[in-house]
Coordinates of C-alpha atoms and ligand atoms in Angstrom, one line a residue:
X202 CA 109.0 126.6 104.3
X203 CA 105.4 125.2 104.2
X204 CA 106.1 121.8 102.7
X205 CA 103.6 119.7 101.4
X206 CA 104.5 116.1 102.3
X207 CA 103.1 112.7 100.2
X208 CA 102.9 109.4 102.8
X209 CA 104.1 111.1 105.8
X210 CA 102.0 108.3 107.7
X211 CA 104.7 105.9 106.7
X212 CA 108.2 104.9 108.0
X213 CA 110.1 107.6 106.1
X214 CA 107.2 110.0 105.6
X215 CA 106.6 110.5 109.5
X216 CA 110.6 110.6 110.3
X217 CA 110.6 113.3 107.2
X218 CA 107.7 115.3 109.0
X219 CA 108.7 114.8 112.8
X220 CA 112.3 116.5 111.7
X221 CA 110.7 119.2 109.2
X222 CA 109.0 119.8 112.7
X223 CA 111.4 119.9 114.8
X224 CA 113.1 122.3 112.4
X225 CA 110.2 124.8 112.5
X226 CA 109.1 124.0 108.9
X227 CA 105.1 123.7 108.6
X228 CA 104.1 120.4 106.9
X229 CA 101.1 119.4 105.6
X230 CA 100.9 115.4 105.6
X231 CA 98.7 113.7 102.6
X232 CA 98.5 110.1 103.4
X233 CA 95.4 107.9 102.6
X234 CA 96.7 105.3 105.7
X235 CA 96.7 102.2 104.0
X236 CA 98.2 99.4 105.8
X237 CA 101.2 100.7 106.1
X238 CA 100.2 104.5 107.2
X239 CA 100.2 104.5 111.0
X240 CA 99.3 108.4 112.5
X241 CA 100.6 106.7 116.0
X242 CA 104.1 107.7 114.4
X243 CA 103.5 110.8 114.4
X244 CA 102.0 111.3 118.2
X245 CA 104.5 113.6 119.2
X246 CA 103.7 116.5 116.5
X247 CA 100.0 115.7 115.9
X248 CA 99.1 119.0 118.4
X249 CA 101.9 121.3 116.7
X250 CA 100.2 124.3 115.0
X251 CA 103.3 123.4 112.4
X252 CA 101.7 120.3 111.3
X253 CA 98.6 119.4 109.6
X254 CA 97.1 116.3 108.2
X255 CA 94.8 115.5 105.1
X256 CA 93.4 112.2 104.4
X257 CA 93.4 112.1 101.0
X258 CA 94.6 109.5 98.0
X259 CA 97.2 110.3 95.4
X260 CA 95.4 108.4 92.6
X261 CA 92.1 111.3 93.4
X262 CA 93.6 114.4 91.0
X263 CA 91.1 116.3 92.4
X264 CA 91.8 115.9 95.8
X265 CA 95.1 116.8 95.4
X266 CA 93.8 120.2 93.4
X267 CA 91.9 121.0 96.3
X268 CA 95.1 120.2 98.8
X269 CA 97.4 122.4 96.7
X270 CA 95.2 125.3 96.2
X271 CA 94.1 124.9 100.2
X272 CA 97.9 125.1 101.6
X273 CA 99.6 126.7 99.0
X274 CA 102.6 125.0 99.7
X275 CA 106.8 126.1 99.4
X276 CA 107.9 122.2 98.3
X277 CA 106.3 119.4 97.7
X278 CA 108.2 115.8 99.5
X279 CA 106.7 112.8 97.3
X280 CA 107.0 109.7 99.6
X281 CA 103.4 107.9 99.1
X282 CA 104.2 105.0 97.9
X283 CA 103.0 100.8 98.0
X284 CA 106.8 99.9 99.2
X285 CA 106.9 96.4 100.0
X286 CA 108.8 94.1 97.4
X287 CA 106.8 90.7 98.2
X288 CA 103.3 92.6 98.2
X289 CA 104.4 93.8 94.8
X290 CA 104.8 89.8 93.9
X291 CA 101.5 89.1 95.2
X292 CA 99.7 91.7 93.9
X293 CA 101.3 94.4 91.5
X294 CA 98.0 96.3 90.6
X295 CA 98.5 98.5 93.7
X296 CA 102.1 99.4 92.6
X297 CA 101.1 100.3 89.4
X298 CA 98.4 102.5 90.3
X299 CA 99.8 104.5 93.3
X300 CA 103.5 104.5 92.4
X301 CA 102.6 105.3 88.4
X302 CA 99.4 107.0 88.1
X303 CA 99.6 108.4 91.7
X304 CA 102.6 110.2 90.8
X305 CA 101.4 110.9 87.3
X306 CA 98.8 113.1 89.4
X307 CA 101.0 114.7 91.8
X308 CA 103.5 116.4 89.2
X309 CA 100.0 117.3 87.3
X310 CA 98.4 118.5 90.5
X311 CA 102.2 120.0 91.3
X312 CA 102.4 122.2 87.5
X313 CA 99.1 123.7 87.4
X314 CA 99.7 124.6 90.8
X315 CA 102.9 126.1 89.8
X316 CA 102.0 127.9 87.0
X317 CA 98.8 129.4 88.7
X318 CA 101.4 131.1 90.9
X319 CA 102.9 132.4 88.3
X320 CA 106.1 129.7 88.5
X321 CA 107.9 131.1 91.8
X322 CA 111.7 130.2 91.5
X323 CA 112.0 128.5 94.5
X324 CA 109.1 126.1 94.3
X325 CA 111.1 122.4 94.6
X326 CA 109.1 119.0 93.8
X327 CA 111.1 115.8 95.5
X328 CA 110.5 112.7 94.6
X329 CA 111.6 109.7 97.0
X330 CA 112.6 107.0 95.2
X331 CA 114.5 103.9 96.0
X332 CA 118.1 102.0 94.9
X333 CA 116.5 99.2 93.5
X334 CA 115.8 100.9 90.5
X335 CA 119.5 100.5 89.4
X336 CA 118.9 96.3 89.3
X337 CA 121.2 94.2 91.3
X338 CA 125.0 94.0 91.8
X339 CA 127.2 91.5 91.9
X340 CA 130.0 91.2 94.2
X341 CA 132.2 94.3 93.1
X342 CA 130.7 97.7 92.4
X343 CA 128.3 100.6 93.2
X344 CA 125.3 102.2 92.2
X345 CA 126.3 106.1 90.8
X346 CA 123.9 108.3 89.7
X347 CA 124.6 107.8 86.0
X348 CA 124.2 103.5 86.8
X349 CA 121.5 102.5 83.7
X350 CA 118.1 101.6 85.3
X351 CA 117.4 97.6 85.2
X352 CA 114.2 97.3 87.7
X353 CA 113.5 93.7 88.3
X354 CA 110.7 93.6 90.5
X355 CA 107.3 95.1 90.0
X356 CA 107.8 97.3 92.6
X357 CA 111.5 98.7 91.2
X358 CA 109.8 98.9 88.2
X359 CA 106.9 100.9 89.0
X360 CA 109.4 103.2 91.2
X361 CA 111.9 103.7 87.7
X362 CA 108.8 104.5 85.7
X363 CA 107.6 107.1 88.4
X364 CA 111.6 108.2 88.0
X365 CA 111.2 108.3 84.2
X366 CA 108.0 110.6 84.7
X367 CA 109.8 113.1 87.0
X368 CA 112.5 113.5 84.9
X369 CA 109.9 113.8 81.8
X370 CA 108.0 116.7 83.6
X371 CA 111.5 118.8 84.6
X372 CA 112.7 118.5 81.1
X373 CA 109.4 118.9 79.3
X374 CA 107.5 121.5 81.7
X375 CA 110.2 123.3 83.1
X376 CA 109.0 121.4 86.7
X377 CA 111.5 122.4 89.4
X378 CA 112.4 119.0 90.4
X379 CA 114.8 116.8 92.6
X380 CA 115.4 113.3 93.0
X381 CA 116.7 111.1 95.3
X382 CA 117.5 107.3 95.2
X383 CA 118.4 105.2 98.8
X384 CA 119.3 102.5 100.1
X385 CA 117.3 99.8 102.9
X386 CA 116.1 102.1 105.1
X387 CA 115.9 100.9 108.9
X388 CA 115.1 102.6 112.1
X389 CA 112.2 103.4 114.7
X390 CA 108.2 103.1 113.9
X391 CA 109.6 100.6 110.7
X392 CA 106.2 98.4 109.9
X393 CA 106.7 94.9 111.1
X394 CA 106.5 93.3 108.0
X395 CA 109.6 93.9 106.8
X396 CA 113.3 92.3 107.7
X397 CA 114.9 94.2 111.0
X398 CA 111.4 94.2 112.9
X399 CA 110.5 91.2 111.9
X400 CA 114.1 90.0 113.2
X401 CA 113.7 91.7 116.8
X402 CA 109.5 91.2 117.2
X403 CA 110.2 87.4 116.1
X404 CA 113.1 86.9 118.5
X405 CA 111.0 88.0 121.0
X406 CA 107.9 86.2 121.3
X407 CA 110.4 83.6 120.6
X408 CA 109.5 82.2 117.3
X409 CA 111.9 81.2 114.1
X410 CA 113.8 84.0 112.5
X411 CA 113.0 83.7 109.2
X412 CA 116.1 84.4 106.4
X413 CA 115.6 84.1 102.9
X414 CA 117.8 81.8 101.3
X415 CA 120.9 81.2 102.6
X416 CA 121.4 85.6 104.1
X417 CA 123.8 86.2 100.9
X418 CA 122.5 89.3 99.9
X419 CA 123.8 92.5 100.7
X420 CA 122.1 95.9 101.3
X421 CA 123.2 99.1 102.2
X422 CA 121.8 99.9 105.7
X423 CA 120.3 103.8 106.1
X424 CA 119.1 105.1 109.3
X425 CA 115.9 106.2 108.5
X426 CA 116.9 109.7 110.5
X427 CA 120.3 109.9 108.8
X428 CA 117.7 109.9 105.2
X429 CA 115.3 112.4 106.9
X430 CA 118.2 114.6 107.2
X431 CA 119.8 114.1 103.8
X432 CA 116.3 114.6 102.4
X433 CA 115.7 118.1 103.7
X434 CA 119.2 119.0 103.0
X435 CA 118.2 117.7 99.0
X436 CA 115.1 119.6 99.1
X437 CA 116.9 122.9 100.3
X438 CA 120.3 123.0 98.3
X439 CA 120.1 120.0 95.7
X440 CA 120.4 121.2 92.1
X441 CA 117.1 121.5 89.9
X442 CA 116.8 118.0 87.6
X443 CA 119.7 116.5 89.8
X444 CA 119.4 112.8 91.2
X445 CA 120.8 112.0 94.8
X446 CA 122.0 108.6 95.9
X447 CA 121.5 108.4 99.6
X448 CA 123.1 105.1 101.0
X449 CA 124.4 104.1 105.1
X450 CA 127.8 103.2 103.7
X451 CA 127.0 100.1 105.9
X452 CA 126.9 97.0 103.3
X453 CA 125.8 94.2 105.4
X454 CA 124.6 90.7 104.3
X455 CA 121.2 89.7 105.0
X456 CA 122.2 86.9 107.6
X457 CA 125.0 89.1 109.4
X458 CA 122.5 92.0 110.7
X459 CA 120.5 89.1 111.6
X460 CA 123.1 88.1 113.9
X461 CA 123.7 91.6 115.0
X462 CA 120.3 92.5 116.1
X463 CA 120.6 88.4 117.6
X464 CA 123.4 89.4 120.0
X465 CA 122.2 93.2 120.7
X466 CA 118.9 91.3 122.1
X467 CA 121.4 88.7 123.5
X468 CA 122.6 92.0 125.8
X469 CA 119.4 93.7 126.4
X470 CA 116.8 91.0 126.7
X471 CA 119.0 88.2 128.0
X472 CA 117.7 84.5 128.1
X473 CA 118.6 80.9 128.3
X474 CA 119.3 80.5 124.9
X475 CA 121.1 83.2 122.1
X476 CA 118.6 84.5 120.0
X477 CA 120.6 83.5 117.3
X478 CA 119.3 79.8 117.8
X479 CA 115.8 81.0 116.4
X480 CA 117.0 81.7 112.8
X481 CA 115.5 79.5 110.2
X482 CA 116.3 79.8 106.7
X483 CA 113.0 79.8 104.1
X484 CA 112.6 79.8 100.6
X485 CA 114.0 82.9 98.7
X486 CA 112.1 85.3 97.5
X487 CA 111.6 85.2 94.0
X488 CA 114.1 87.1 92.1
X489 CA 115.6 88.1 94.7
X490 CA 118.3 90.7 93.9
X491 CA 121.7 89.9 95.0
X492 CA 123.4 93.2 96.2
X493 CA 122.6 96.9 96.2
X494 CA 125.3 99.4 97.3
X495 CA 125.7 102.7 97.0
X496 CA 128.3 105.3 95.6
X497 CA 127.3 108.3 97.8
X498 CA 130.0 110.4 96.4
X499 CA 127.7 112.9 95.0
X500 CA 125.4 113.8 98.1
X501 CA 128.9 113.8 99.9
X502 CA 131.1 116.0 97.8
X503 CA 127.8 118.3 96.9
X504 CA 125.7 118.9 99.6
X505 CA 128.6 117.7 102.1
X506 CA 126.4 115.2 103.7
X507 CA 127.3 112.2 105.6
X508 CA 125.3 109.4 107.4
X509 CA 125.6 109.9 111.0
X510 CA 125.3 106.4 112.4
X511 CA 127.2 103.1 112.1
X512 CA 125.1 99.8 111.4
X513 CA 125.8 98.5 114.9
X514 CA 125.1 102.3 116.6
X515 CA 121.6 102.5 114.5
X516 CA 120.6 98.7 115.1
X517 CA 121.1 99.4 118.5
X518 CA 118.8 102.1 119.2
X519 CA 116.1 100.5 117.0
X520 CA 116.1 97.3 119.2
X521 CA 115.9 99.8 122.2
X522 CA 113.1 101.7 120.4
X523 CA 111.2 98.1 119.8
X524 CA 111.5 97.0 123.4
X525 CA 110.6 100.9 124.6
X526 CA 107.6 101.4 121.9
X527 CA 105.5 97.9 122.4
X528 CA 101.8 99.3 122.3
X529 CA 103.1 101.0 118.5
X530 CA 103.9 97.3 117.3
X531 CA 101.6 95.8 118.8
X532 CA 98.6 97.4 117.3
X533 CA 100.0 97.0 113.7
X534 CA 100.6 93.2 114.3
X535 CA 96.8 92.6 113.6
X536 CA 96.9 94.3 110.0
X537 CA 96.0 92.5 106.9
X538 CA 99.3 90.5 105.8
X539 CA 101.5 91.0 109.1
X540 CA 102.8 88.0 109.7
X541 CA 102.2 86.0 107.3
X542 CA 105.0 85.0 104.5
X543 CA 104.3 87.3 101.3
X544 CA 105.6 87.3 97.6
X545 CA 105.1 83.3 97.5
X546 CA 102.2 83.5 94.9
X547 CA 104.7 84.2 92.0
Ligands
NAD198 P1 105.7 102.9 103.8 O1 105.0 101.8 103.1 O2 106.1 102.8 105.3 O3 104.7 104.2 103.8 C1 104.0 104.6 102.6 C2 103.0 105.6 103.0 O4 102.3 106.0 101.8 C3 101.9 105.1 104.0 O5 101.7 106.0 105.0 C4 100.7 104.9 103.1 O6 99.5 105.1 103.8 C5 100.9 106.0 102.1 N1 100.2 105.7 100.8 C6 100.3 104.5 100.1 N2 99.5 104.6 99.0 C7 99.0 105.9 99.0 C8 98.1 106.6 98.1 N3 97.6 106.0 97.0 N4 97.8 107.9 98.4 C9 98.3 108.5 99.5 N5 99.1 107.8 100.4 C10 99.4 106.6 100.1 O7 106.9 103.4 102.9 P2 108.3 103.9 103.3 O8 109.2 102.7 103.6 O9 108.2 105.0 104.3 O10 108.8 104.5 101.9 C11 108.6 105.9 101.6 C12 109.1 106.2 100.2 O11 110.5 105.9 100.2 C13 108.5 105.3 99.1 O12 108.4 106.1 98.0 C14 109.5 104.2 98.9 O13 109.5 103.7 97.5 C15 110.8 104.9 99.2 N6 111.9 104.1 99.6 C16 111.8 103.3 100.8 C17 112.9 102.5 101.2 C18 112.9 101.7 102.5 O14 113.9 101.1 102.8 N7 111.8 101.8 103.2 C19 114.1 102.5 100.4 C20 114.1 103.2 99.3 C21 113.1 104.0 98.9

């Protein structure tokens, strides 16, 4: 397949391309590197006559015209997204436009592409999209597929509307679609401004961990490779208009896989103290969503997929990617925001 994929710059986006790879698909990777896009992740297939890149914005329709008509592309993977809860509380304009109107433009650049070819069967258009859509859990419960959508923060919001739109263009247009939904994500070349790098690059240069709340929320922990996989196995056999919950079946609360990755470093980086000494609990993020955890009895009983990893087994080789991969972190430690505590303006 020649596989057109959106934010493959990103965390998910660059596992998504190095496996489509690996696989002997050919990818074409649109990303307009923002902060979070980072073409270091993708080093080891930047020289592969498989893979090519285009610097180009979702929210420029006629950018993407010309990237369509240029590749002629099997499937497009839709993971270009702003993805980063407490940004969205500082500053939800950027949601809005890329997660909306970006995607707005990707299933309208996707159709006319489409029906210029005359609406080849096997054309698929996946959109990534994320758990959080479904709201927050309390203590008993899953997330299904059929779960009503209850966004609560302007980044679940913007990614159920770009859901909504998806759905709209199958049913409407006849757009061969596929969705999926997932859980935290977690793994190598993960930007340090979220929770499990922060965690291991904090512990490290030996400054406070920083927990919000009390570490009472849960999340469902996904290797990011475990997703890459269950994504191309979507892409190739998931049914047209269906929706895919993708979860780790590892619910963890916030402060336990703190103490994990605390006593992995405890083994691998040993020092006077236990890591765990550094954590330092901070003011909760603002509608902060209690639990997210996901039914993956579809993608299981369907598609006959399975996470590969436990918790322990993927935090593991993350903190051994962090201490093996220090020029890659270092670099994006001087980006806008890194660092510093976001979604405190609400
Ligand atoms: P990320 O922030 O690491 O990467 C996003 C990528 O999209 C970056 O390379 C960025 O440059 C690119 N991008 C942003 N705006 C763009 C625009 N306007 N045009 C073109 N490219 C643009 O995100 P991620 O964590 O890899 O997430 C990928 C997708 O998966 C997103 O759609 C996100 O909503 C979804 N998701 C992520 C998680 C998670 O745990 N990380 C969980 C559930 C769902």
């Amino acid at each position: 397949m020649k596989i057109l994929v959106t934010g493959g710059a990103g965390f998910i986006g660059s596992a998504v391309v190095r496996l489509a790879v690996a696989r002997g698909h050919e990818v074409v990777n649109l990303d307009a590197l923002t902060y979070a896009g980072c073409l270091e992740s993708l080093a080891s297939v930047a020289d592969d006559p498989l893979y090519r890149f285009e610097h180009a914005d979702i929210r420029d329709r006629a950018a993407l015209d010309r990237i369509f008509a240029a590749h002629q592309p099997d499937a497009v993977m839709h993971l270009a997204a702003e993805s980063h809860v407490d940004r969205s509380i500082d500053g939800p304009g950027d949601f809005i436009e890329t997660n909306i109107t970006g995607t707005y433009n990707m299933l309208e650049a996707g159709r006319s592409y489409w029906v210029m070819r005359g609406k080849p069967e096997g054309f698929r258009f996946h959109h990534i999209s994320t758990d959080e859509v479904y709201g927050s859990l309390g203590p008993e419960g899953m997330f299904t597929e059929d779960t009503p959508y209850d966004p609560r923060s302007p980044y679940s919001a913007s990614k159920a509307s770009s859901d909504h739109l998806v759905r709209a263009w199958h049913e409407t247009y006849g757009l061969p679609v596929v969705l999926t939904n997932c859980s935290n994500n977690y793994g190598p070349f993960h930007f340090p401004e979220k929770l499990v790098p922060v965690v291991i690059l904090n512990a490290l240069a030996g400054k406070p961990i920083p927990v919000y709340g009390e570490g009472l929320n849960v999340r469902d922990w996904l290797y990011v490779e475990d997703h890459a996989d269950a994504l191309l196995l979507v892409l190739e056999k998931g049914d047209l208009g269906r929706s895919y919950n993708i979860g780790g079946e590892n619910e963890a609360r916030n402060i336990d896989l703190v103490k994990t990755i605390c006593s992995i470093l405890d083994q691998k980086r040993p020092k006077e103290t236990p890591y765990a000494d550094q954590i330092t609990f901070v003011q909760d993020r603002a509608g902060h969503d209690l639990r997210y955890a996901i039914d993956p009895s579809r993608i299981r009983d369907e598609l006959g997929w399975r996470p590969s990893v436990t918790v322990e087994e993927g935090l593991e080789r993350t903190v051994q990617w962090y201490l093996d991969n220090e020029d890659w972190w270092r670099t994006l430690q001087n980006r806008e925001g890194v660092g510093q505590r976001l979604g405190t303006k609400g």
